[in-house]
CSV table of C-alpha atoms in Angstrom, one decimal:
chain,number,residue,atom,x,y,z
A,7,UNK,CA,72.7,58.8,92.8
A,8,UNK,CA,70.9,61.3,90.6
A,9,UNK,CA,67.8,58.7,90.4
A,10,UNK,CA,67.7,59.1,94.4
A,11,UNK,CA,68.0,62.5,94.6
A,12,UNK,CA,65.1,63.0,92.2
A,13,UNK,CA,62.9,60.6,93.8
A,14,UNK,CA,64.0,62.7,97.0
A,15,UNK,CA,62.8,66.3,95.5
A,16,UNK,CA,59.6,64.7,93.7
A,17,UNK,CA,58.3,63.2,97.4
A,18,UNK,CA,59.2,66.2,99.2
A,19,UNK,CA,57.0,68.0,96.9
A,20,UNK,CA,54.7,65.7,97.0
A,21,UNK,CA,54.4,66.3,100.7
A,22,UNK,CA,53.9,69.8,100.0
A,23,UNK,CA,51.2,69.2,97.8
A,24,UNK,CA,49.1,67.0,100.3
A,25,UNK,CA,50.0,69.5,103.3
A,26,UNK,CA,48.6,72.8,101.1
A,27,UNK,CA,45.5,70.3,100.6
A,28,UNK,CA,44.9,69.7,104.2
A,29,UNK,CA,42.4,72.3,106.1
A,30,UNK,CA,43.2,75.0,107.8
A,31,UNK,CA,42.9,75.0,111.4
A,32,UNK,CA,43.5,78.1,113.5
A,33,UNK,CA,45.2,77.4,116.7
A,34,UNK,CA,42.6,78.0,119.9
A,35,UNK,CA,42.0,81.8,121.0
A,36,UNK,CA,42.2,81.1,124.3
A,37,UNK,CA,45.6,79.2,123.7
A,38,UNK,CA,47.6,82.5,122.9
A,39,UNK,CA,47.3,84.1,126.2
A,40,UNK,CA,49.0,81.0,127.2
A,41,UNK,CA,51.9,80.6,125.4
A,42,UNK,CA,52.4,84.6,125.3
A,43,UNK,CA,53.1,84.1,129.2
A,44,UNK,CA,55.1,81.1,128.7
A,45,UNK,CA,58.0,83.1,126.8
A,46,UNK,CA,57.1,86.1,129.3
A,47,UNK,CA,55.0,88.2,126.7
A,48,UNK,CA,51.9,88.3,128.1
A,49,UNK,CA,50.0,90.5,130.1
A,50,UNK,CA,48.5,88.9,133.6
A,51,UNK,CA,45.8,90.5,136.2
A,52,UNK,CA,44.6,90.8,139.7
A,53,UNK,CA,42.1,91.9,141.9
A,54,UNK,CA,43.0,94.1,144.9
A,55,UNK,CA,41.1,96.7,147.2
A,56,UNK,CA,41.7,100.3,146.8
A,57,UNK,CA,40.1,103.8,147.7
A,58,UNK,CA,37.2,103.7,145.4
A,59,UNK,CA,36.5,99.9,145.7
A,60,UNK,CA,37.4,96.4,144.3
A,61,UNK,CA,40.0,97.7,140.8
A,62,UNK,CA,41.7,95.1,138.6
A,63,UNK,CA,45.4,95.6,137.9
A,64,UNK,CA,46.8,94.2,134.8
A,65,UNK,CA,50.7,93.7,134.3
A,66,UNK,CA,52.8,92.9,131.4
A,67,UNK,CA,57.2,92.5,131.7
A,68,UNK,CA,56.6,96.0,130.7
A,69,UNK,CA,55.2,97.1,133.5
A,70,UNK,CA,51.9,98.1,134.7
A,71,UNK,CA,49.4,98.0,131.6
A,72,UNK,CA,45.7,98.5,133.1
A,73,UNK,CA,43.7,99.4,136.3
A,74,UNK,CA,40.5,99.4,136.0
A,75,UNK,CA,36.8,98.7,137.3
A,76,UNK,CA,34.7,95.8,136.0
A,77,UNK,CA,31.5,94.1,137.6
A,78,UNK,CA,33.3,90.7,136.6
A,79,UNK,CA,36.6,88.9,135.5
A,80,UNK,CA,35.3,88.3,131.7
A,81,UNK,CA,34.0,92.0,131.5
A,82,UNK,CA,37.9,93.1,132.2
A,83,UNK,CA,38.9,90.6,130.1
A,84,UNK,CA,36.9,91.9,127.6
A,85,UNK,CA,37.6,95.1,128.4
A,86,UNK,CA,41.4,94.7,127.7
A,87,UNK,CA,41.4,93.1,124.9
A,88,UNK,CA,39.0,95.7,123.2
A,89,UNK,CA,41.7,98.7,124.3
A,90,UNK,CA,44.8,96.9,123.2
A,91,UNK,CA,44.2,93.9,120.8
A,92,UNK,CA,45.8,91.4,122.6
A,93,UNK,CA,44.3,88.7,124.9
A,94,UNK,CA,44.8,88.7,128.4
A,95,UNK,CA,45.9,85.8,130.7
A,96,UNK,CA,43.0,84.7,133.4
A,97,UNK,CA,43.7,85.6,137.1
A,98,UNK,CA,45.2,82.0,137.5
A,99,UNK,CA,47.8,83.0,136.5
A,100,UNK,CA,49.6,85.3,139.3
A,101,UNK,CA,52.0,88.5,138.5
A,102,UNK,CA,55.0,88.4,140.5
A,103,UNK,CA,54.8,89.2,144.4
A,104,UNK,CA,56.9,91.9,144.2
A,105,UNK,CA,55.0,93.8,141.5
A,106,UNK,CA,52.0,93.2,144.1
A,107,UNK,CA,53.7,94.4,146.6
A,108,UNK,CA,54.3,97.7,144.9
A,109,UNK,CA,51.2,98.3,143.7
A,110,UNK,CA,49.4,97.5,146.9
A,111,UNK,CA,52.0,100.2,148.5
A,112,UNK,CA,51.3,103.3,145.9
A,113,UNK,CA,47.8,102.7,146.9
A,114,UNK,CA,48.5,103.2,150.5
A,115,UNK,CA,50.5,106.2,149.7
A,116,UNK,CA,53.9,105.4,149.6
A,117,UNK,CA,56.6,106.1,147.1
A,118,UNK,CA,57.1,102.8,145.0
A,119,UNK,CA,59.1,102.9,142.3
A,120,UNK,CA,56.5,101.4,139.6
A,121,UNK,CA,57.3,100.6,135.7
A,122,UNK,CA,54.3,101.3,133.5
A,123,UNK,CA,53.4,99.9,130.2
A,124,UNK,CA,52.6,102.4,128.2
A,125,UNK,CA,53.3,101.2,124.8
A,126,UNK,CA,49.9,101.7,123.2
A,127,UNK,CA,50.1,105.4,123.8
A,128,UNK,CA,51.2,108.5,122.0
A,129,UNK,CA,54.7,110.1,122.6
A,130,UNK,CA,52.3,113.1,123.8
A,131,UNK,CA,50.1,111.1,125.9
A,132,UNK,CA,53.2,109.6,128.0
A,133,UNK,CA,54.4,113.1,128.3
A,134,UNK,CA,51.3,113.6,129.7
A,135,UNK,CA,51.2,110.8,132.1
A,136,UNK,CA,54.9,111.0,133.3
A,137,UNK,CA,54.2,114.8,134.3
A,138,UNK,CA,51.1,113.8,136.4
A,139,UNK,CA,53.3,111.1,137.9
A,140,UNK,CA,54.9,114.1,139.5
A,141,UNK,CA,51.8,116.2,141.4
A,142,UNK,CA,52.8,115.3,145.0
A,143,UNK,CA,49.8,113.8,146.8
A,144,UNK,CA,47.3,116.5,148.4
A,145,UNK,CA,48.0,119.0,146.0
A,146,UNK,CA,46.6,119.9,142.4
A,147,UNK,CA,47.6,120.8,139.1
A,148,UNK,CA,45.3,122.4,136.2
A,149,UNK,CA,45.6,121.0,132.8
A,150,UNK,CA,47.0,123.9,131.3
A,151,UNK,CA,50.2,123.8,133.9
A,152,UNK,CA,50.9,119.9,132.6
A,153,UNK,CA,50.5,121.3,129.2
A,154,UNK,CA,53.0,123.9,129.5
A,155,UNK,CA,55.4,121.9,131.3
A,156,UNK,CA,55.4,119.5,128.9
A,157,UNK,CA,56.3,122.3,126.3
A,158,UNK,CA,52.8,122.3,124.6
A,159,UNK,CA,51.1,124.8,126.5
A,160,UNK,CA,48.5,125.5,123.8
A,161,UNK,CA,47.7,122.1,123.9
A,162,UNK,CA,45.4,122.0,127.0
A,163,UNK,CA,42.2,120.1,125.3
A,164,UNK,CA,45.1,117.2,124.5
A,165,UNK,CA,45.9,117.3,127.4
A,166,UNK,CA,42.4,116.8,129.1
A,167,UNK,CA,42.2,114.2,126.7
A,168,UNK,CA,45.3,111.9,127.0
A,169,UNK,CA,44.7,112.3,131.3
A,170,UNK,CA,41.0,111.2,131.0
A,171,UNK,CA,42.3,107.6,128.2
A,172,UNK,CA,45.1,107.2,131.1
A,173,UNK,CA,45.2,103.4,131.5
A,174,UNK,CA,46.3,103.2,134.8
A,175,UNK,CA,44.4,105.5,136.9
A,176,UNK,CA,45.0,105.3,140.6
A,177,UNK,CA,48.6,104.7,139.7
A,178,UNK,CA,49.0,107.4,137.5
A,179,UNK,CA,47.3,110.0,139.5
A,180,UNK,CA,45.3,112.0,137.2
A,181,UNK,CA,42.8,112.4,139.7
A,182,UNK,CA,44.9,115.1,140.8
A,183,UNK,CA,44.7,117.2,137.4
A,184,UNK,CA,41.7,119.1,137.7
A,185,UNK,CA,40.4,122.2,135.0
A,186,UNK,CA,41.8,125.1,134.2
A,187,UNK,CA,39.4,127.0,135.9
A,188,UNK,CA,39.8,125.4,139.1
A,189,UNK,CA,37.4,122.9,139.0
A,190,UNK,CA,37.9,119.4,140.2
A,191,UNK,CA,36.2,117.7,136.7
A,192,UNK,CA,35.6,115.0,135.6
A,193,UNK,CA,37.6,111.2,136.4
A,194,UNK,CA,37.6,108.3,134.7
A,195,UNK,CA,37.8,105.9,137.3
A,196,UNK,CA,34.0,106.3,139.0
A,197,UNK,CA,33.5,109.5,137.8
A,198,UNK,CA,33.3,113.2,140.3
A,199,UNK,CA,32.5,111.0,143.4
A,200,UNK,CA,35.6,109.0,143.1
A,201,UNK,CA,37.8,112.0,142.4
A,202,UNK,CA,36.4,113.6,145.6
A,203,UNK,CA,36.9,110.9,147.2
A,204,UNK,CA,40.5,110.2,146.4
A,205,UNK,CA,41.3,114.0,146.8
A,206,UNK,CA,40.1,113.7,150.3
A,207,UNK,CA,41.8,111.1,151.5
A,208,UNK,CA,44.7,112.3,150.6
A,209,UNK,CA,44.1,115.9,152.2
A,210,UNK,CA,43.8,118.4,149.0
A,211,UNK,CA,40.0,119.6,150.6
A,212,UNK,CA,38.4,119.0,147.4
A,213,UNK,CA,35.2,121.1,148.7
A,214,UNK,CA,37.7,124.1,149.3
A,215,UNK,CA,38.9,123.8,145.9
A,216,UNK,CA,35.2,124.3,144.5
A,217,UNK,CA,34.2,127.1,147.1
A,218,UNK,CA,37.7,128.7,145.7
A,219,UNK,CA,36.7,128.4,142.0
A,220,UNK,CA,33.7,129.1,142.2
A,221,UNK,CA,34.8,133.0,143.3
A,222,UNK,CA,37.2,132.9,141.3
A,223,UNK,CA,40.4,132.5,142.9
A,224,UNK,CA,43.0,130.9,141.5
A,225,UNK,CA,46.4,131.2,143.5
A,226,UNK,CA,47.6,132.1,146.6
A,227,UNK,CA,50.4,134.9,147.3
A,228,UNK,CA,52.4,134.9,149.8
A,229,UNK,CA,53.1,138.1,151.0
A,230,UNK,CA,56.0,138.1,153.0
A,231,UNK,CA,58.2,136.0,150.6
A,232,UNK,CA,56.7,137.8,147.7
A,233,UNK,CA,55.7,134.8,145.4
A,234,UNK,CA,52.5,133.0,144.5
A,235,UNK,CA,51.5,129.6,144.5
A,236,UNK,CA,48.6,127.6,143.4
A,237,UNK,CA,46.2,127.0,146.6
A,238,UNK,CA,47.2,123.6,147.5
A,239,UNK,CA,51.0,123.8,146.9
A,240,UNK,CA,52.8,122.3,150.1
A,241,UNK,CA,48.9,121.7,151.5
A,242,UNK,CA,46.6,123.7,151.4
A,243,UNK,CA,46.4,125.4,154.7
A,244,UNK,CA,50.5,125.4,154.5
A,245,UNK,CA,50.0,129.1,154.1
A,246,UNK,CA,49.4,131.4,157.0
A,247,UNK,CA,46.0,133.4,156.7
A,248,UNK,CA,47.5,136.4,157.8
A,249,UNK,CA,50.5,136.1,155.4
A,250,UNK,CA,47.9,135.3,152.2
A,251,UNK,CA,47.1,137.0,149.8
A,252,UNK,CA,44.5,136.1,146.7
A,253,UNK,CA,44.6,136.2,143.2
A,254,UNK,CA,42.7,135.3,139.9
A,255,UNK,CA,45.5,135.4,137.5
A,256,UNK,CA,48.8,135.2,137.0
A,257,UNK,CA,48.9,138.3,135.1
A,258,UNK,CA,47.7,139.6,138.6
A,259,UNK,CA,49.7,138.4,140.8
A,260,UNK,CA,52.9,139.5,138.1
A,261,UNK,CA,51.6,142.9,138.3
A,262,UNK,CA,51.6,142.9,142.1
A,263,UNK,CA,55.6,142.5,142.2
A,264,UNK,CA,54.8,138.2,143.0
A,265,UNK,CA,56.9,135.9,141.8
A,266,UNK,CA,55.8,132.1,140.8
A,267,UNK,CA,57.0,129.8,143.3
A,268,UNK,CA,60.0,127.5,142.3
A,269,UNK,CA,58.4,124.7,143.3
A,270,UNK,CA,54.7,124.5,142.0
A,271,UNK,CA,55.6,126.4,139.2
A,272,UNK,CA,52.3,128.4,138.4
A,273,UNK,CA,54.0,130.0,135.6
A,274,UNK,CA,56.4,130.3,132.5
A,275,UNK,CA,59.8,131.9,134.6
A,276,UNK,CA,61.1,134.5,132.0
Protein backbone atom coordinates (compact mmCIF):
# COMPACT_ATOMS: atom_id res chain seq x y z
CA UNK A 1 0.00 0.00 0.00
CA UNK A 2 2.71 2.47 0.86
CA UNK A 3 4.66 1.25 -2.48
CA UNK A 4 1.36 2.62 -4.38
CA UNK A 5 1.00 5.59 -2.75
CA UNK A 6 4.57 6.57 -3.43
CA UNK A 7 4.54 5.72 -6.95
CA UNK A 8 1.22 7.82 -6.83
CA UNK A 9 3.00 11.18 -5.32
CA UNK A 10 6.36 10.57 -7.49
CA UNK A 11 3.92 10.57 -11.00
CA UNK A 12 1.94 13.35 -9.87
CA UNK A 13 4.94 15.31 -9.48
CA UNK A 14 6.26 14.20 -12.30
CA UNK A 15 3.34 15.67 -14.09
CA UNK A 16 4.03 18.77 -12.51
CA UNK A 17 7.35 18.86 -13.68
CA UNK A 18 6.56 18.21 -17.50
CA UNK A 19 3.47 20.81 -17.25
CA UNK A 20 6.04 23.78 -15.66
CA UNK A 21 8.19 22.68 -18.79
CA UNK A 22 5.46 23.20 -21.30
CA UNK A 23 5.25 26.89 -22.99
CA UNK A 24 3.33 29.42 -21.98
CA UNK A 25 0.42 30.39 -24.01
CA UNK A 26 -1.71 33.42 -23.24
CA UNK A 27 -5.27 32.87 -23.92
CA UNK A 28 -6.46 35.10 -27.17
CA UNK A 29 -7.20 39.02 -26.45
CA UNK A 30 -10.06 39.00 -28.28
CA UNK A 31 -11.31 35.85 -26.35
CA UNK A 32 -11.89 37.90 -22.95
CA UNK A 33 -14.49 40.12 -24.10
CA UNK A 34 -16.26 36.90 -24.77
CA UNK A 35 -16.30 35.06 -21.92
CA UNK A 36 -16.60 38.43 -19.67
CA UNK A 37 -20.22 38.60 -21.37
CA UNK A 38 -20.79 35.03 -20.96
CA UNK A 39 -20.86 35.25 -16.93
CA UNK A 40 -22.57 38.80 -17.49
CA UNK A 41 -19.32 40.90 -16.79
CA UNK A 42 -18.78 42.54 -19.74
CA UNK A 43 -19.42 45.70 -21.21
CA UNK A 44 -21.51 45.65 -24.80
CA UNK A 45 -22.18 48.72 -27.39
CA UNK A 46 -24.49 50.31 -29.84
CA UNK A 47 -24.95 52.75 -32.24
CA UNK A 48 -28.02 55.07 -32.13
CA UNK A 49 -28.96 58.57 -33.53
CA UNK A 50 -29.06 61.49 -31.30
CA UNK A 51 -29.01 65.43 -31.31
CA UNK A 52 -25.51 65.97 -32.32
CA UNK A 53 -25.23 62.98 -34.73
CA UNK A 54 -24.44 59.11 -34.98
CA UNK A 55 -23.08 58.45 -30.70
CA UNK A 56 -22.07 54.99 -29.44
CA UNK A 57 -23.49 53.82 -26.21
CA UNK A 58 -21.70 51.30 -24.20
CA UNK A 59 -23.45 49.27 -21.34
CA UNK A 60 -22.10 47.06 -18.73
CA UNK A 61 -24.75 45.02 -15.79
CA UNK A 62 -23.74 48.17 -14.08
CA UNK A 63 -25.33 50.31 -16.09
CA UNK A 64 -24.53 52.82 -18.62
CA UNK A 65 -20.61 52.94 -19.00
CA UNK A 66 -19.80 55.17 -22.26
CA UNK A 67 -21.37 57.53 -24.87
CA UNK A 68 -19.33 58.68 -27.20
CA UNK A 69 -18.34 59.77 -30.85
CA UNK A 70 -16.03 57.79 -33.04
CA UNK A 71 -15.61 57.82 -36.99
CA UNK A 72 -15.63 53.83 -36.64
CA UNK A 73 -16.52 50.75 -34.51
CA UNK A 74 -12.60 49.80 -33.84
CA UNK A 75 -11.78 53.57 -33.05
CA UNK A 76 -14.60 53.16 -29.97
CA UNK A 77 -13.33 50.11 -29.29
CA UNK A 78 -10.15 51.46 -28.91
CA UNK A 79 -11.34 54.27 -27.39
CA UNK A 80 -12.83 52.23 -24.42
CA UNK A 81 -10.36 50.15 -23.77
CA UNK A 82 -7.77 53.00 -23.48
CA UNK A 83 -10.27 54.94 -20.71
CA UNK A 84 -10.94 51.83 -18.69
CA UNK A 85 -8.57 48.92 -19.27
CA UNK A 86 -10.92 46.43 -20.08
CA UNK A 87 -11.93 45.14 -23.55
CA UNK A 88 -15.10 45.73 -25.02
CA UNK A 89 -17.51 43.25 -26.62
CA UNK A 90 -18.18 44.02 -30.58
CA UNK A 91 -21.67 45.36 -31.58
CA UNK A 92 -22.74 41.72 -32.34
CA UNK A 93 -23.32 41.36 -29.43
CA UNK A 94 -26.75 43.36 -28.44
CA UNK A 95 -27.53 45.03 -24.86
CA UNK A 96 -30.84 44.29 -23.63
CA UNK A 97 -33.93 45.91 -25.43
CA UNK A 98 -35.03 47.54 -22.57
CA UNK A 99 -31.81 49.34 -21.76
CA UNK A 100 -32.28 50.52 -25.56
CA UNK A 101 -35.34 51.48 -24.97
CA UNK A 102 -34.29 53.86 -22.17
CA UNK A 103 -31.63 55.30 -23.62
CA UNK A 104 -33.34 56.04 -26.88
CA UNK A 105 -36.11 57.80 -24.56
CA UNK A 106 -33.65 60.19 -22.34
CA UNK A 107 -32.52 61.32 -25.77
CA UNK A 108 -35.96 62.29 -26.76
CA UNK A 109 -36.46 63.97 -23.59
CA UNK A 110 -38.23 61.91 -21.41
CA UNK A 111 -37.62 60.91 -17.82
CA UNK A 112 -36.10 57.26 -17.85
CA UNK A 113 -34.94 55.97 -15.02
CA UNK A 114 -31.29 55.03 -16.25
CA UNK A 115 -28.40 53.19 -14.06
CA UNK A 116 -24.95 54.43 -14.91
CA UNK A 117 -21.64 52.81 -14.46
CA UNK A 118 -19.56 54.90 -12.90
CA UNK A 119 -17.11 52.71 -11.27
CA UNK A 120 -13.94 54.16 -12.76
CA UNK A 121 -14.64 57.48 -11.28
CA UNK A 122 -13.85 59.42 -8.11
CA UNK A 123 -16.30 59.62 -5.13
CA UNK A 124 -16.04 63.50 -6.14
CA UNK A 125 -16.52 63.08 -9.69
CA UNK A 126 -19.94 61.03 -9.18
CA UNK A 127 -20.92 63.71 -6.82
CA UNK A 128 -20.43 65.67 -9.59
CA UNK A 129 -22.30 63.85 -12.15
CA UNK A 130 -25.40 62.82 -9.92
CA UNK A 131 -25.96 66.67 -9.21
CA UNK A 132 -25.91 67.47 -13.00
CA UNK A 133 -28.32 64.59 -13.36
CA UNK A 134 -30.64 67.03 -11.62
CA UNK A 135 -30.56 70.50 -13.96
CA UNK A 136 -34.05 70.15 -15.41
CA UNK A 137 -33.88 70.38 -19.18
CA UNK A 138 -33.91 74.18 -20.65
CA UNK A 139 -32.31 75.57 -17.79
CA UNK A 140 -28.56 76.04 -16.61
CA UNK A 141 -26.42 75.73 -13.78
CA UNK A 142 -22.73 77.40 -13.30
CA UNK A 143 -20.05 75.23 -11.99
CA UNK A 144 -19.64 76.90 -8.93
CA UNK A 145 -23.57 76.20 -7.86
CA UNK A 146 -22.77 72.13 -8.45
CA UNK A 147 -19.81 72.75 -6.49
CA UNK A 148 -21.51 74.20 -3.61
CA UNK A 149 -24.24 71.86 -3.67
CA UNK A 150 -22.17 69.22 -3.52
CA UNK A 151 -20.58 70.66 -0.24
CA UNK A 152 -17.23 71.73 -1.97
CA UNK A 153 -17.94 74.98 -3.08
CA UNK A 154 -14.30 76.05 -3.31
CA UNK A 155 -13.81 73.32 -5.51
CA UNK A 156 -15.15 74.88 -8.85
CA UNK A 157 -11.94 74.02 -11.12
CA UNK A 158 -12.74 70.11 -9.95
CA UNK A 159 -15.64 70.60 -10.80
CA UNK A 160 -15.17 71.85 -14.42
CA UNK A 161 -12.96 69.11 -14.48
CA UNK A 162 -14.84 65.95 -13.41
CA UNK A 163 -18.07 67.49 -15.83
CA UNK A 164 -15.74 67.84 -18.90
CA UNK A 165 -14.02 63.54 -18.16
CA UNK A 166 -18.00 62.74 -17.71
CA UNK A 167 -18.27 59.37 -19.57
CA UNK A 168 -21.62 59.53 -20.58
CA UNK A 169 -22.42 62.82 -22.00
CA UNK A 170 -25.80 63.24 -23.42
CA UNK A 171 -26.98 61.13 -20.63
CA UNK A 172 -25.50 62.84 -17.96
CA UNK A 173 -26.28 66.32 -19.05
CA UNK A 174 -23.27 68.36 -18.51
CA UNK A 175 -24.08 70.21 -21.45
CA UNK A 176 -26.15 72.05 -19.21
CA UNK A 177 -23.33 73.23 -16.71
CA UNK A 178 -21.93 76.19 -18.23
CA UNK A 179 -19.07 78.80 -16.42
CA UNK A 180 -19.27 80.70 -13.63
CA UNK A 181 -19.42 83.74 -15.38
CA UNK A 182 -22.26 82.89 -17.47
CA UNK A 183 -20.77 81.56 -20.27
CA UNK A 184 -21.98 78.52 -22.15
CA UNK A 185 -18.05 76.84 -22.36
CA UNK A 186 -16.74 74.44 -23.56
CA UNK A 187 -18.36 70.42 -24.17
CA UNK A 188 -16.90 67.45 -24.58
CA UNK A 189 -19.13 65.84 -26.80
CA UNK A 190 -18.42 68.11 -30.33
CA UNK A 191 -17.24 70.88 -28.60
CA UNK A 192 -19.37 74.81 -28.35
CA UNK A 193 -21.46 73.90 -31.48
CA UNK A 194 -22.83 70.77 -29.98
CA UNK A 195 -23.49 72.47 -26.64
CA UNK A 196 -25.42 75.19 -28.56
CA UNK A 197 -27.00 72.87 -30.21
CA UNK A 198 -28.34 70.75 -27.47
CA UNK A 199 -29.20 73.86 -25.34
CA UNK A 200 -31.45 74.92 -28.19
CA UNK A 201 -33.26 72.22 -28.67
CA UNK A 202 -34.20 71.90 -25.52
CA UNK A 203 -35.29 75.74 -25.22
CA UNK A 204 -32.47 77.33 -22.66
CA UNK A 205 -31.81 80.24 -25.74
CA UNK A 206 -28.18 79.60 -25.58
CA UNK A 207 -27.54 83.01 -27.65
CA UNK A 208 -29.60 84.82 -24.73
CA UNK A 209 -27.39 83.39 -22.24
CA UNK A 210 -24.19 84.89 -24.11
CA UNK A 211 -25.85 88.36 -24.80
CA UNK A 212 -26.71 88.11 -20.85
CA UNK A 213 -23.01 87.36 -19.81
CA UNK A 214 -21.58 89.24 -21.89
CA UNK A 215 -23.20 92.56 -19.87
CA UNK A 216 -22.86 91.07 -17.14
CA UNK A 217 -25.92 89.81 -15.71
CA UNK A 218 -26.16 87.06 -13.81
CA UNK A 219 -29.72 86.52 -12.20
CA UNK A 220 -32.94 87.52 -12.49
CA UNK A 221 -35.13 89.13 -9.46
CA UNK A 222 -38.40 88.89 -9.21
CA UNK A 223 -39.81 91.71 -7.88
CA UNK A 224 -43.17 91.08 -6.74
CA UNK A 225 -42.32 87.80 -4.87
CA UNK A 226 -39.03 89.25 -3.71
CA UNK A 227 -36.53 86.48 -4.63
CA UNK A 228 -33.94 85.88 -7.39
CA UNK A 229 -33.32 83.28 -9.65
CA UNK A 230 -30.73 82.40 -12.09
CA UNK A 231 -32.01 83.51 -15.79
CA UNK A 232 -33.28 80.31 -17.10
CA UNK A 233 -34.89 78.84 -13.89
CA UNK A 234 -38.52 77.62 -14.82
CA UNK A 235 -37.53 78.84 -18.65
CA UNK A 236 -36.25 81.56 -19.38
CA UNK A 237 -38.92 83.87 -20.44
CA UNK A 238 -40.93 82.27 -17.31
CA UNK A 239 -40.49 85.60 -15.79
CA UNK A 240 -42.56 88.61 -16.67
CA UNK A 241 -40.50 91.62 -18.15
CA UNK A 242 -42.37 94.00 -16.26
CA UNK A 243 -41.95 91.99 -12.94
CA UNK A 244 -37.89 91.53 -13.56
CA UNK A 245 -35.50 92.81 -12.20
CA UNK A 246 -31.43 92.35 -12.94
CA UNK A 247 -28.57 91.55 -11.06
CA UNK A 248 -24.79 90.78 -11.30
CA UNK A 249 -24.30 89.18 -7.95
CA UNK A 250 -25.77 87.60 -5.32
CA UNK A 251 -24.29 89.90 -2.93
CA UNK A 252 -26.53 92.35 -4.91
CA UNK A 253 -29.48 90.96 -5.17
CA UNK A 254 -29.01 90.13 -0.93
CA UNK A 255 -28.53 93.64 -0.45
CA UNK A 256 -31.71 94.50 -2.33
CA UNK A 257 -33.99 92.69 0.39
CA UNK A 258 -34.10 89.29 -2.59
CA UNK A 259 -34.19 86.16 -1.45
CA UNK A 260 -32.62 83.03 -3.49
CA UNK A 261 -35.34 81.03 -4.97
CA UNK A 262 -36.10 77.57 -3.19
CA UNK A 263 -36.03 75.98 -6.14
CA UNK A 264 -32.81 76.96 -8.32
CA UNK A 265 -31.02 77.65 -5.42
CA UNK A 266 -28.60 80.55 -6.51
CA UNK A 267 -27.29 80.61 -3.12
CA UNK A 268 -26.07 79.26 0.30
CA UNK A 269 -29.68 79.84 2.56
CA UNK A 270 -28.35 81.09 5.93
Amino acid sequence: MKKTMNASVHETLEIARSLKELPRERAPRSLLPAVLQKVGLGDTYWRIDSAVGEIYVAHSRAGISMVSRARSTREFEKAFESRFGRPIASDRTRPPANVKALVAGRLRGKDANLRFDLRDLSEFERAVLRKALEIPPGEVRPYSWIAREIGHPDAVRATGSALAKNPVPLLIPCHRVVRTDGHLGNYSLGGPRNKRRLLEAEGAQPATLEKLAASGVRYFGNEAGRYFCFPTCGGIDSLLRENRVIFSSQREALAAGFKPCADCRPAAVA
